[in-house]
Amino acid sequence: MQPPLIGITCSRYIGGAWSQYSPGHYLDYTFNQYSRAVASDGGVPVLIPVAQTPATVAELTARLDGVLFSGGPDIHPRRYGQQPSRGLGDIDDDLDEMELQLARAAIESDVPVLGICRGIQLLNVSLGGTLIQDIASETEAPINHTQKAAKTVNSHTVEIVRDSLLARIVKQRRIWVNSRHHQAVGTPAGGLTVAARAPDGIIEAVELPAGRFFLAVQWHPEGTWDRDRFSKALFRAFVAAAADQIP
Ligand code: MN
């Protein structure tokens, strides 16, 4: 059996050592923990830059065995019918366009998808859901979802919905997760089910039960993939699904 090709979406960045030589030129980037986690379970990680067309998105969808929607900036609220709130962070409209096209194509073709942080928000918006633009300023008495500690440290619990895909993967009703997000899923899209919530009610995982493998989490399992068995189990299940081994 060939190892599955797992696409990992990149964000864009201007700065660092290159900005003085190429002002206005973006770097495509993502944290290497995504690739390391995918590779550790036998997947072949392939980074997906922002520059795509409908034709290249169609090729990616046809050739990739799984797509991981990674963390990144905020999604432009026009994508879910809202005006910007005061707490909205940085946005990248070209990134939104590419990832929304890729998400719709992957879901249409039933390619296994894993969403992480921005990824859960992107997948929800791609199916017609909305977001909370800024948890701290738009919800009452939330727990802290923007931990100062590194992503290697878990900071709050999530309650996992019984009989969900996530429950089958981690085999627990409650796990500790890290938390580095100021946005969250608002209204879940039709067809999506909530698979986990934080103690303050914030949605931390959603699934598309009709899909072959569709799981999206608000935390960062790539930050703890090598030290936390639940994070490891999540990547293992995703790569196995991409290799046609349905959990
Ligand atoms: Mn959180």
Coordinates of C-alpha atoms and ligand atoms in Angstrom, one line a residue:
M1 CA 0.0 0.0 0.0
Q2 CA 1.3 3.5 -0.9
P3 CA 1.6 5.9 2.0
P4 CA -1.1 8.6 1.8
L5 CA -0.3 12.1 0.6
I6 CA -1.5 14.6 3.1
G7 CA -1.8 18.2 2.0
I8 CA -1.2 20.9 4.7
T9 CA -2.4 24.4 3.9
C10 CA 0.0 27.3 4.4
S11 CA -0.6 30.8 5.6
R12 CA 1.4 33.8 4.3
Y13 CA 3.8 36.1 5.9
I14 CA 5.8 39.2 5.1
G15 CA 8.9 39.9 7.2
G16 CA 11.9 38.2 8.7
A17 CA 15.2 38.3 7.0
W18 CA 13.7 38.4 3.6
S19 CA 11.5 41.5 3.9
Q20 CA 14.4 44.0 3.3
Y21 CA 15.3 42.3 0.0
S22 CA 11.8 41.6 -1.3
P23 CA 9.4 44.1 0.1
G24 CA 5.8 43.1 -0.6
H25 CA 6.8 39.5 -1.3
Y26 CA 5.0 36.9 0.8
L27 CA 6.5 33.7 2.3
D28 CA 4.2 30.7 2.4
Y29 CA 4.7 29.0 5.8
T30 CA 3.3 26.8 8.4
F31 CA 4.7 25.3 11.6
N32 CA 6.7 22.1 11.0
Q33 CA 4.9 20.3 13.8
Y34 CA 2.0 19.6 11.4
S35 CA 4.3 17.8 8.9
R36 CA 6.2 16.0 11.7
A37 CA 3.0 14.7 13.2
V38 CA 1.6 13.5 9.8
A39 CA 4.9 11.9 8.9
S40 CA 5.2 10.1 12.2
D41 CA 2.0 8.2 11.4
G42 CA 3.2 7.2 7.9
G43 CA 1.6 10.1 5.9
V44 CA 3.6 12.0 3.3
P45 CA 3.2 15.7 4.1
V46 CA 2.8 18.1 1.2
L47 CA 2.6 21.8 1.9
I48 CA 0.0 23.7 0.0
P49 CA 0.8 27.4 -0.9
V50 CA -1.8 30.1 -1.1
A51 CA -1.3 30.6 -4.9
Q52 CA -3.9 28.3 -6.4
T53 CA -6.5 28.4 -9.2
P54 CA -9.7 26.5 -9.4
A55 CA -7.9 24.1 -11.8
T56 CA -5.0 23.5 -9.3
V57 CA -7.4 23.1 -6.5
A58 CA -9.2 20.4 -8.5
E59 CA -5.8 18.6 -9.1
L60 CA -5.0 18.8 -5.4
T61 CA -8.3 17.3 -4.5
A62 CA -7.9 14.5 -7.0
R63 CA -4.4 13.6 -6.0
L64 CA -4.3 14.2 -2.3
D65 CA -5.5 11.4 0.1
G66 CA -6.2 13.9 2.9
V67 CA -6.2 17.6 3.6
L68 CA -5.2 19.3 6.9
F69 CA -6.5 22.8 7.3
S70 CA -4.0 24.4 9.5
G71 CA -3.9 27.4 11.9
G72 CA -3.6 30.9 10.7
P73 CA -5.1 34.4 10.7
D74 CA -8.8 35.3 11.1
I75 CA -11.3 34.7 8.2
H76 CA -12.9 37.9 6.7
P77 CA -16.3 38.1 8.4
R78 CA -17.9 38.9 5.0
R79 CA -17.4 35.2 4.3
Y80 CA -20.1 34.5 6.9
G81 CA -22.3 37.5 6.4
Q82 CA -21.0 39.7 9.2
Q83 CA -19.4 43.2 9.6
P84 CA -16.0 43.3 11.4
S85 CA -16.2 43.5 15.1
R86 CA -13.7 45.5 17.2
G87 CA -12.0 42.3 18.2
L88 CA -11.3 41.0 14.7
G89 CA -7.6 40.2 14.1
D90 CA -5.5 40.0 10.9
I91 CA -7.1 38.6 7.8
D92 CA -5.8 37.4 4.4
D93 CA -8.5 37.4 1.8
D94 CA -6.5 35.4 -0.8
L95 CA -5.8 32.7 1.8
D96 CA -9.6 32.6 2.6
E97 CA -10.4 32.2 -1.0
M98 CA -7.9 29.4 -1.6
E99 CA -8.9 27.4 1.5
L100 CA -12.6 27.9 1.0
Q101 CA -12.3 26.5 -2.6
L102 CA -10.1 23.6 -1.4
A103 CA -12.5 22.8 1.5
R104 CA -15.6 22.8 -0.7
A105 CA -13.8 20.6 -3.3
A106 CA -12.4 18.2 -0.7
I107 CA -15.8 17.8 1.0
E108 CA -17.6 17.4 -2.4
S109 CA -15.1 14.6 -3.2
D110 CA -15.2 13.1 0.3
V111 CA -11.5 13.5 0.8
P112 CA -10.6 13.0 4.5
V113 CA -10.1 16.4 6.2
L114 CA -8.7 17.4 9.5
G115 CA -9.2 21.0 10.7
I116 CA -7.0 22.6 13.3
C117 CA -7.7 26.0 15.0
R118 CA -8.3 28.3 12.0
G119 CA -9.1 25.0 10.2
I120 CA -12.3 24.3 12.2
Q121 CA -13.4 27.9 11.6
L122 CA -12.6 27.7 7.9
L123 CA -14.4 24.3 7.5
N124 CA -17.5 25.6 9.3
V125 CA -17.6 28.8 7.2
S126 CA -17.1 26.8 4.0
L127 CA -20.4 24.9 4.8
G128 CA -22.3 28.0 5.7
G129 CA -21.7 28.4 9.5
T130 CA -20.7 31.5 11.4
L131 CA -17.9 32.5 13.8
I132 CA -17.5 34.3 17.1
Q133 CA -15.1 37.0 16.0
D134 CA -13.6 37.6 19.4
I135 CA -14.4 35.3 22.4
A136 CA -13.2 37.7 25.1
S137 CA -15.3 40.7 23.9
E138 CA -18.3 38.9 22.5
T139 CA -19.1 36.2 25.1
E140 CA -19.8 36.4 28.9
A141 CA -17.3 35.1 31.4
P142 CA -15.3 32.8 29.2
I143 CA -12.4 30.8 30.5
N144 CA -9.0 31.8 29.0
H145 CA -8.7 30.5 25.4
T146 CA -5.5 32.4 24.7
Q147 CA -3.0 30.7 26.9
K148 CA 0.4 32.4 27.3
A149 CA 2.1 29.0 27.7
A150 CA 3.6 27.3 24.6
K151 CA 1.5 24.9 22.5
T152 CA 3.2 22.0 24.1
V153 CA 1.2 22.7 27.3
N154 CA -2.5 21.8 27.7
S155 CA -4.5 24.4 29.6
H156 CA -8.3 23.6 29.7
T157 CA -10.6 20.6 29.4
V158 CA -13.1 19.7 26.7
E159 CA -16.2 17.5 27.2
I160 CA -16.5 15.1 24.3
V161 CA -19.9 14.1 22.9
R162 CA -20.8 10.5 23.3
D163 CA -20.7 8.3 20.2
S164 CA -18.9 11.0 18.2
L165 CA -15.9 10.2 15.9
L166 CA -13.7 12.1 18.4
A167 CA -15.0 9.9 21.2
R168 CA -14.2 6.8 19.2
I169 CA -10.7 8.1 18.6
V170 CA -9.7 9.2 22.1
K171 CA -11.9 6.8 24.0
Q172 CA -12.5 9.4 26.7
R173 CA -15.4 11.8 27.7
R174 CA -13.1 14.5 28.9
I175 CA -9.5 15.5 27.8
W176 CA -7.1 18.3 28.4
V177 CA -6.2 20.5 25.4
N178 CA -4.1 23.5 24.7
S179 CA -5.8 26.8 23.7
R180 CA -4.4 29.5 21.5
H181 CA -7.5 31.0 19.8
H182 CA -9.5 34.2 20.2
Q183 CA -12.2 33.1 17.7
A184 CA -14.5 30.1 17.7
V185 CA -17.4 28.5 15.8
G186 CA -20.5 30.5 16.4
T187 CA -23.4 28.8 14.6
P188 CA -22.3 25.4 13.3
A189 CA -23.1 24.8 9.6
G190 CA -26.0 22.6 8.7
G191 CA -24.8 18.9 8.6
L192 CA -22.1 19.6 11.1
T193 CA -22.4 18.2 14.6
V194 CA -20.6 19.5 17.7
A195 CA -18.2 16.9 19.1
A196 CA -16.7 18.8 22.0
R197 CA -17.1 21.9 24.1
A198 CA -15.0 23.8 26.6
P199 CA -16.4 24.2 30.1
D200 CA -17.7 27.7 29.2
G201 CA -19.6 26.2 26.2
I202 CA -17.3 27.3 23.5
I203 CA -17.4 24.8 20.6
E204 CA -14.0 23.0 20.4
A205 CA -14.7 20.2 17.9
V206 CA -17.1 19.6 15.0
E207 CA -17.7 16.7 12.7
L208 CA -19.6 15.9 9.4
P209 CA -21.0 12.5 10.2
A210 CA -22.0 12.0 6.5
G211 CA -18.3 12.3 5.5
R212 CA -15.7 9.5 5.2
F213 CA -13.5 11.3 7.8
F214 CA -14.2 14.9 8.7
L215 CA -13.0 16.1 12.1
A216 CA -12.1 19.6 13.1
V217 CA -10.7 20.8 16.5
Q218 CA -10.2 24.2 17.9
W219 CA -7.1 23.2 19.8
H220 CA -3.6 22.5 18.5
P221 CA -2.9 18.7 18.6
E222 CA 0.3 19.3 16.5
G223 CA 1.7 21.2 19.5
T224 CA 1.5 18.0 21.7
W225 CA 1.6 15.2 19.1
D226 CA 4.8 13.7 20.5
R227 CA 3.8 13.9 24.2
D228 CA 0.0 13.6 24.5
R229 CA -1.6 10.3 23.5
F230 CA -4.9 11.9 22.6
S231 CA -3.2 14.3 20.2
K232 CA -1.2 11.3 18.7
A233 CA -4.4 9.3 18.3
L234 CA -6.1 12.1 16.4
F235 CA -3.3 12.3 13.8
R236 CA -3.1 8.5 13.6
A237 CA -6.8 8.2 12.9
F238 CA -6.7 11.0 10.2
V239 CA -3.7 9.4 8.4
A240 CA -5.3 5.9 8.6
A241 CA -8.5 7.3 7.1
A242 CA -6.5 8.9 4.3
A243 CA -5.0 5.4 3.7
D244 CA -8.6 4.1 3.5
Q245 CA -8.6 2.6 7.0
I246 CA -11.8 4.0 8.5
P247 CA -11.8 4.3 12.3
Ligands
MN1 MN -10.0 26.7 23.8

